[in-house]
Amino acid sequence: MSLGSIDELVAAAQDRVPAVCEVVSAAAADLGRILADAVVQLDPARVVVGGELSALGSLVLDPVRAAIATLALPNAPRRIDVVPADLGANASAMGAVALLLHEEPAVPRHLRPAAR
Amino acid sequence: MPAMTKPADALQRLRRVHEETVVGMLRSYGALSRTDLMRLTGLSRTTLFAIISEMIERGAAVETEAAVTGARGRGRPASLVALNPSAGLLLGIDLGRRRVRVAVANVAHEVVATAMADVPVDAGVAEQADAAADLVRRLCLERGIRLDALDAVGVGVVGVVDGAEKEAAGAVPRATPAVYLPVTERLEREFGVRIAIDNNARLAALAESTWGPRGRSPTSSTCAGPSASAVGSSSAGGSCAARTPRPASWATCRSTPTGRRVTAAAAAAWRGASGTRACWTPRRHAA
């Protein structure tokens, strides 16, 4: 089947088109394998998956969870949350704004009190 | 005369703290009446009113009339105080492989507008930057946003914006890797403000910790170490880092002002080792 854009891919996966689901969950399993590496090294409390495809929910998140559970210290008692991002597709653009907000002084210079 | 200046300094410090409290409240809540501000800051009427008049005089704050809702009582409408909305806008640009997204926010952390546009898969960074600049221009025109007060532009890019290169540049903060120089140059020319650049998966993590409810609440108590969130971006729009053959590249932990560590893990597994095409592209899966 032919898909013109990422939106169509997401729509097709939401309709559970078998071929599409297969590709997406295989990719998610790959992502999980990579994230398992990261989890081992960084010991995070939570993994937040963003981007357009995270809207697919369990189709993407379950393979990630499975990979992390089996590959990243399988006997460790702690479970790591794998959750979709809150911000959706604009996250990176908003993050670029956040970068500026965090780099700048909390109160921009021209808003600071004039009195020293 | 340290003995003489000390009390004055202490008072000035106190005043500054009060002013910052007021600014902080206006940033968090937007426009507020003086009564609300008194309640929220706990400042005395005299102190608060003096601070507000000074801010308005300086152009840092503006006075607006409250929108009339329903039947009002007598007297003139209560006026609200807000940070001058034109005091500073921030522009965030996400240059994905197929999609460019922009977000315009003001100093109050309010996202004023967002937009996106598709770019050809084979577009280079310079073309992406062009597309982003066009998109911003179009968005501003459509929504009547004026960029006169633009403070800075943040750019998220696919790929590694390496810390080593930053350090190598020495005193220059946040040096841009050579491959992204066309981007910063183009955007600097367009907007004439400072450009900050970083990996977009990292930025997604930062956004998540800034705006997401998870970011604001303390993370899982089961975690003994420093709590961290990792974002693995699954966007075919190109939020995967690393064109490198190594399947994963995750950004180093960065400290946010809140002291929380945010880790962005960007997995390139999504686009296969060749790094040129996502594994679900229509061409490869055309039936």
PDB file of C-alpha atoms in Angstrom, chain B residues 89-273:
ATOM      1  CA  LEU B  89       8.443  37.306  22.147  1.00  0.00           C
ATOM      2  CA  LEU B  90      10.330  34.088  21.740  1.00  0.00           C
ATOM      3  CA  LEU B  91      10.294  32.030  18.626  1.00  0.00           C
ATOM      4  CA  GLY B  92      10.833  28.290  18.621  1.00  0.00           C
ATOM      5  CA  ILE B  93      11.570  26.506  15.387  1.00  0.00           C
ATOM      6  CA  ASP B  94      11.743  22.763  14.919  1.00  0.00           C
ATOM      7  CA  LEU B  95      13.480  21.764  11.719  1.00  0.00           C
ATOM      8  CA  GLY B  96      12.369  18.227  11.041  1.00  0.00           C
ATOM      9  CA  ARG B  97      13.270  16.175   8.030  1.00  0.00           C
ATOM     10  CA  ARG B  98       9.853  16.481   6.462  1.00  0.00           C
ATOM     11  CA  ARG B  99       8.143  19.028   8.557  1.00  0.00           C
ATOM     12  CA  VAL B 100       9.009  22.384   9.963  1.00  0.00           C
ATOM     13  CA  ARG B 101       7.151  23.583  13.011  1.00  0.00           C
ATOM     14  CA  VAL B 102       7.213  26.929  14.705  1.00  0.00           C
ATOM     15  CA  ALA B 103       5.884  28.160  18.014  1.00  0.00           C
ATOM     16  CA  VAL B 104       5.673  31.768  19.101  1.00  0.00           C
ATOM     17  CA  ALA B 105       5.543  32.385  22.821  1.00  0.00           C
ATOM     18  CA  ASN B 106       5.716  35.464  24.976  1.00  0.00           C
ATOM     19  CA  VAL B 107       7.619  36.132  28.144  1.00  0.00           C
ATOM     20  CA  ALA B 108       4.662  34.849  30.108  1.00  0.00           C
ATOM     21  CA  HIS B 109       5.320  31.313  28.798  1.00  0.00           C
ATOM     22  CA  GLU B 110       2.166  31.629  26.770  1.00  0.00           C
ATOM     23  CA  VAL B 111       2.315  29.998  23.405  1.00  0.00           C
ATOM     24  CA  VAL B 112       0.808  32.622  21.148  1.00  0.00           C
ATOM     25  CA  ALA B 113       0.697  30.655  17.930  1.00  0.00           C
ATOM     26  CA  THR B 114       1.978  27.502  16.319  1.00  0.00           C
ATOM     27  CA  ALA B 115       2.193  26.431  12.723  1.00  0.00           C
ATOM     28  CA  MET B 116       3.741  23.767  10.578  1.00  0.00           C
ATOM     29  CA  ALA B 117       4.699  23.222   6.994  1.00  0.00           C
ATOM     30  CA  ASP B 118       5.917  20.202   5.117  1.00  0.00           C
ATOM     31  CA  VAL B 119       9.283  20.266   3.441  1.00  0.00           C
ATOM     32  CA  PRO B 120      10.631  17.855   0.840  1.00  0.00           C
ATOM     33  CA  VAL B 121      12.471  14.909   2.347  1.00  0.00           C
ATOM     34  CA  ASP B 122      15.657  15.777   0.526  1.00  0.00           C
ATOM     35  CA  ALA B 123      15.686  19.414   1.578  1.00  0.00           C
ATOM     36  CA  GLY B 124      18.927  20.561   3.108  1.00  0.00           C
ATOM     37  CA  VAL B 125      19.167  22.523   6.331  1.00  0.00           C
ATOM     38  CA  ALA B 126      19.312  25.800   4.424  1.00  0.00           C
ATOM     39  CA  GLU B 127      16.070  25.036   2.613  1.00  0.00           C
ATOM     40  CA  GLN B 128      14.488  24.000   5.878  1.00  0.00           C
ATOM     41  CA  ALA B 129      15.543  27.294   7.396  1.00  0.00           C
ATOM     42  CA  ASP B 130      14.039  29.106   4.409  1.00  0.00           C
ATOM     43  CA  ALA B 131      10.819  27.192   4.846  1.00  0.00           C
ATOM     44  CA  ALA B 132      10.768  28.048   8.543  1.00  0.00           C
ATOM     45  CA  ALA B 133      11.339  31.735   7.863  1.00  0.00           C
ATOM     46  CA  ASP B 134       8.523  31.726   5.301  1.00  0.00           C
ATOM     47  CA  LEU B 135       6.274  29.931   7.711  1.00  0.00           C
ATOM     48  CA  VAL B 136       6.947  32.438  10.463  1.00  0.00           C
ATOM     49  CA  ARG B 137       6.289  35.336   8.104  1.00  0.00           C
ATOM     50  CA  ARG B 138       3.022  33.788   6.973  1.00  0.00           C
ATOM     51  CA  LEU B 139       1.941  32.987  10.520  1.00  0.00           C
ATOM     52  CA  CYS B 140       2.662  36.505  11.718  1.00  0.00           C
ATOM     53  CA  LEU B 141       0.733  37.970   8.836  1.00  0.00           C
ATOM     54  CA  GLU B 142      -2.233  35.697   9.392  1.00  0.00           C
ATOM     55  CA  ARG B 143      -2.415  36.150  13.123  1.00  0.00           C
ATOM     56  CA  GLY B 144      -1.310  39.758  13.268  1.00  0.00           C
ATOM     57  CA  ILE B 145       1.742  38.970  15.364  1.00  0.00           C
ATOM     58  CA  ARG B 146       4.417  41.624  15.381  1.00  0.00           C
ATOM     59  CA  LEU B 147       7.947  40.475  15.773  1.00  0.00           C
ATOM     60  CA  ASP B 148       9.338  43.886  16.724  1.00  0.00           C
ATOM     61  CA  ALA B 149       9.831  42.661  20.243  1.00  0.00           C
ATOM     62  CA  LEU B 150      11.371  39.349  19.297  1.00  0.00           C
ATOM     63  CA  ASP B 151      13.950  38.481  21.920  1.00  0.00           C
ATOM     64  CA  ALA B 152      15.594  35.384  20.583  1.00  0.00           C
ATOM     65  CA  VAL B 153      15.026  32.400  18.374  1.00  0.00           C
ATOM     66  CA  GLY B 154      15.491  28.812  19.485  1.00  0.00           C
ATOM     67  CA  VAL B 155      16.058  26.168  16.862  1.00  0.00           C
ATOM     68  CA  GLY B 156      15.705  22.435  17.187  1.00  0.00           C
ATOM     69  CA  VAL B 157      17.535  20.373  14.619  1.00  0.00           C
ATOM     70  CA  VAL B 158      17.745  16.724  13.750  1.00  0.00           C
ATOM     71  CA  GLY B 159      21.100  15.337  14.640  1.00  0.00           C
ATOM     72  CA  VAL B 160      23.763  15.813  17.176  1.00  0.00           C
ATOM     73  CA  VAL B 161      24.545  19.251  18.415  1.00  0.00           C
ATOM     74  CA  ASP B 162      27.563  18.096  20.253  1.00  0.00           C
ATOM     75  CA  GLY B 163      28.662  19.320  23.603  1.00  0.00           C
ATOM     76  CA  ALA B 164      32.295  18.791  22.661  1.00  0.00           C
ATOM     77  CA  GLU B 165      32.016  21.366  19.942  1.00  0.00           C
ATOM     78  CA  LYS B 166      30.468  23.784  22.337  1.00  0.00           C
ATOM     79  CA  GLU B 167      33.300  23.399  24.754  1.00  0.00           C
ATOM     80  CA  ALA B 168      35.909  23.607  22.036  1.00  0.00           C
ATOM     81  CA  ALA B 169      34.595  27.029  21.150  1.00  0.00           C
ATOM     82  CA  GLY B 170      35.698  28.206  24.558  1.00  0.00           C
ATOM     83  CA  ALA B 171      34.216  31.500  25.594  1.00  0.00           C
ATOM     84  CA  VAL B 172      31.609  31.585  22.858  1.00  0.00           C
ATOM     85  CA  PRO B 173      28.516  30.111  24.377  1.00  0.00           C
ATOM     86  CA  ARG B 174      26.643  27.501  22.432  1.00  0.00           C
ATOM     87  CA  ALA B 175      28.751  27.422  19.322  1.00  0.00           C
ATOM     88  CA  THR B 176      26.962  25.987  16.364  1.00  0.00           C
ATOM     89  CA  PRO B 177      28.300  22.944  14.561  1.00  0.00           C
ATOM     90  CA  ALA B 178      29.429  23.862  11.086  1.00  0.00           C
ATOM     91  CA  VAL B 179      26.660  21.918   9.407  1.00  0.00           C
ATOM     92  CA  TYR B 180      24.025  24.118  11.035  1.00  0.00           C
ATOM     93  CA  LEU B 181      25.760  27.411  10.372  1.00  0.00           C
ATOM     94  CA  PRO B 182      23.586  28.081   7.287  1.00  0.00           C
ATOM     95  CA  VAL B 183      20.567  27.757   9.557  1.00  0.00           C
ATOM     96  CA  THR B 184      21.720  30.214  12.174  1.00  0.00           C
ATOM     97  CA  GLU B 185      23.012  32.632   9.563  1.00  0.00           C
ATOM     98  CA  ARG B 186      19.806  32.540   7.612  1.00  0.00           C
ATOM     99  CA  LEU B 187      17.655  33.013  10.691  1.00  0.00           C
ATOM    100  CA  GLU B 188      19.891  35.725  12.081  1.00  0.00           C
ATOM    101  CA  ARG B 189      19.529  37.572   8.809  1.00  0.00           C
ATOM    102  CA  GLU B 190      15.792  37.104   8.879  1.00  0.00           C
ATOM    103  CA  PHE B 191      15.088  38.024  12.469  1.00  0.00           C
ATOM    104  CA  GLY B 192      18.165  39.905  13.624  1.00  0.00           C
ATOM    105  CA  VAL B 193      18.229  38.369  17.077  1.00  0.00           C
ATOM    106  CA  ARG B 194      20.228  35.790  18.974  1.00  0.00           C
ATOM    107  CA  ILE B 195      19.816  32.217  17.819  1.00  0.00           C
ATOM    108  CA  ALA B 196      20.132  29.239  20.136  1.00  0.00           C
ATOM    109  CA  ILE B 197      20.341  25.785  18.640  1.00  0.00           C
ATOM    110  CA  ASP B 198      20.018  22.317  20.083  1.00  0.00           C
ATOM    111  CA  ASN B 199      18.932  18.824  19.223  1.00  0.00           C
ATOM    112  CA  ASN B 200      15.183  18.620  18.854  1.00  0.00           C
ATOM    113  CA  ALA B 201      14.645  15.461  20.880  1.00  0.00           C
ATOM    114  CA  ARG B 202      16.476  17.133  23.720  1.00  0.00           C
ATOM    115  CA  LEU B 203      14.278  20.152  23.323  1.00  0.00           C
ATOM    116  CA  ALA B 204      11.188  17.975  23.380  1.00  0.00           C
ATOM    117  CA  ALA B 205      12.357  16.676  26.747  1.00  0.00           C
ATOM    118  CA  LEU B 206      12.923  20.201  27.956  1.00  0.00           C
ATOM    119  CA  ALA B 207       9.462  21.250  26.768  1.00  0.00           C
ATOM    120  CA  GLU B 208       7.984  18.257  28.495  1.00  0.00           C
ATOM    121  CA  SER B 209       9.592  19.285  31.754  1.00  0.00           C
ATOM    122  CA  THR B 210       8.589  22.905  31.294  1.00  0.00           C
ATOM    123  CA  TRP B 211       4.985  22.571  30.201  1.00  0.00           C
ATOM    124  CA  GLY B 212       4.027  18.983  30.833  1.00  0.00           C
ATOM    125  CA  PRO B 213       2.298  18.125  34.071  1.00  0.00           C
ATOM    126  CA  ARG B 214       4.833  15.369  34.645  1.00  0.00           C
ATOM    127  CA  GLY B 215       7.602  17.870  34.519  1.00  0.00           C
ATOM    128  CA  ARG B 216       6.064  19.970  37.196  1.00  0.00           C
ATOM    129  CA  SER B 217       5.274  17.186  39.580  1.00  0.00           C
ATOM    130  CA  PRO B 218       8.020  15.250  41.253  1.00  0.00           C
ATOM    131  CA  THR B 219       8.637  12.038  39.412  1.00  0.00           C
ATOM    132  CA  SER B 220       8.249   8.553  40.711  1.00  0.00           C
ATOM    133  CA  SER B 221       9.202   8.119  44.313  1.00  0.00           C
ATOM    134  CA  THR B 222      10.530   4.667  43.579  1.00  0.00           C
ATOM    135  CA  CYS B 223      13.490   6.284  41.947  1.00  0.00           C
ATOM    136  CA  ALA B 224      16.356   6.553  44.344  1.00  0.00           C
ATOM    137  CA  GLY B 225      18.665   8.478  42.091  1.00  0.00           C
ATOM    138  CA  PRO B 226      18.042  11.823  40.498  1.00  0.00           C
ATOM    139  CA  SER B 227      14.783  11.623  38.692  1.00  0.00           C
ATOM    140  CA  ALA B 228      14.939  11.985  34.998  1.00  0.00           C
ATOM    141  CA  SER B 229      12.652  11.809  32.068  1.00  0.00           C
ATOM    142  CA  ALA B 230      13.803  10.459  28.808  1.00  0.00           C
ATOM    143  CA  VAL B 231      12.203  11.317  25.577  1.00  0.00           C
ATOM    144  CA  GLY B 232      12.665   9.029  22.700  1.00  0.00           C
ATOM    145  CA  SER B 233      11.152  10.789  19.838  1.00  0.00           C
ATOM    146  CA  SER B 234       9.201   8.728  17.410  1.00  0.00           C
ATOM    147  CA  SER B 235       8.527  11.335  14.846  1.00  0.00           C
ATOM    148  CA  ALA B 236       8.955  10.547  11.228  1.00  0.00           C
ATOM    149  CA  GLY B 237       9.064  14.286  10.851  1.00  0.00           C
ATOM    150  CA  GLY B 238      12.602  13.872  11.922  1.00  0.00           C
ATOM    151  CA  SER B 239      12.851  14.213  15.636  1.00  0.00           C
ATOM    152  CA  CYS B 240      15.240  11.303  15.661  1.00  0.00           C
ATOM    153  CA  ALA B 241      18.754  12.364  16.262  1.00  0.00           C
ATOM    154  CA  ALA B 242      21.856  10.990  14.726  1.00  0.00           C
ATOM    155  CA  ARG B 243      22.504  10.194  11.159  1.00  0.00           C
ATOM    156  CA  THR B 244      25.352   8.262  12.570  1.00  0.00           C
ATOM    157  CA  PRO B 245      25.551   4.527  12.040  1.00  0.00           C
ATOM    158  CA  ARG B 246      25.421   4.056  15.776  1.00  0.00           C
ATOM    159  CA  PRO B 247      21.779   3.407  16.364  1.00  0.00           C
ATOM    160  CA  ALA B 248      21.374   5.549  19.409  1.00  0.00           C
ATOM    161  CA  SER B 249      22.598   8.862  20.437  1.00  0.00           C
ATOM    162  CA  TRP B 250      21.289  10.433  23.514  1.00  0.00           C
ATOM    163  CA  ALA B 251      21.929  13.844  24.666  1.00  0.00           C
ATOM    164  CA  THR B 252      23.749  14.408  27.862  1.00  0.00           C
ATOM    165  CA  CYS B 253      21.834  15.236  30.951  1.00  0.00           C
ATOM    166  CA  ARG B 254      21.208  18.876  31.324  1.00  0.00           C
ATOM    167  CA  SER B 255      20.225  20.720  34.396  1.00  0.00           C
ATOM    168  CA  THR B 256      17.138  22.806  34.353  1.00  0.00           C
ATOM    169  CA  PRO B 257      16.818  25.736  36.684  1.00  0.00           C
ATOM    170  CA  THR B 258      14.600  23.579  38.841  1.00  0.00           C
ATOM    171  CA  GLY B 259      17.526  21.292  39.391  1.00  0.00           C
ATOM    172  CA  ARG B 260      15.789  18.437  37.680  1.00  0.00           C
ATOM    173  CA  ARG B 261      17.759  16.433  35.248  1.00  0.00           C
ATOM    174  CA  VAL B 262      16.213  15.994  31.890  1.00  0.00           C
ATOM    175  CA  THR B 263      17.550  13.416  29.609  1.00  0.00           C
ATOM    176  CA  ALA B 264      16.672  13.250  26.029  1.00  0.00           C
ATOM    177  CA  ALA B 265      17.203   9.969  24.385  1.00  0.00           C
ATOM    178  CA  ALA B 266      16.918  10.144  20.693  1.00  0.00           C
ATOM    179  CA  ALA B 267      16.819   6.919  18.891  1.00  0.00           C
ATOM    180  CA  ALA B 268      17.824   6.674  15.318  1.00  0.00           C
ATOM    181  CA  ALA B 269      16.478   3.182  15.105  1.00  0.00           C
ATOM    182  CA  TRP B 270      13.427   4.691  13.557  1.00  0.00           C
ATOM    183  CA  ARG B 271      15.143   5.357  10.349  1.00  0.00           C
ATOM    184  CA  GLY B 272      17.413   2.390  10.003  1.00  0.00           C
ATOM    185  CA  ALA B 273      21.162   2.377   9.941  1.00  0.00           C
TER     186      ALA B 273
END
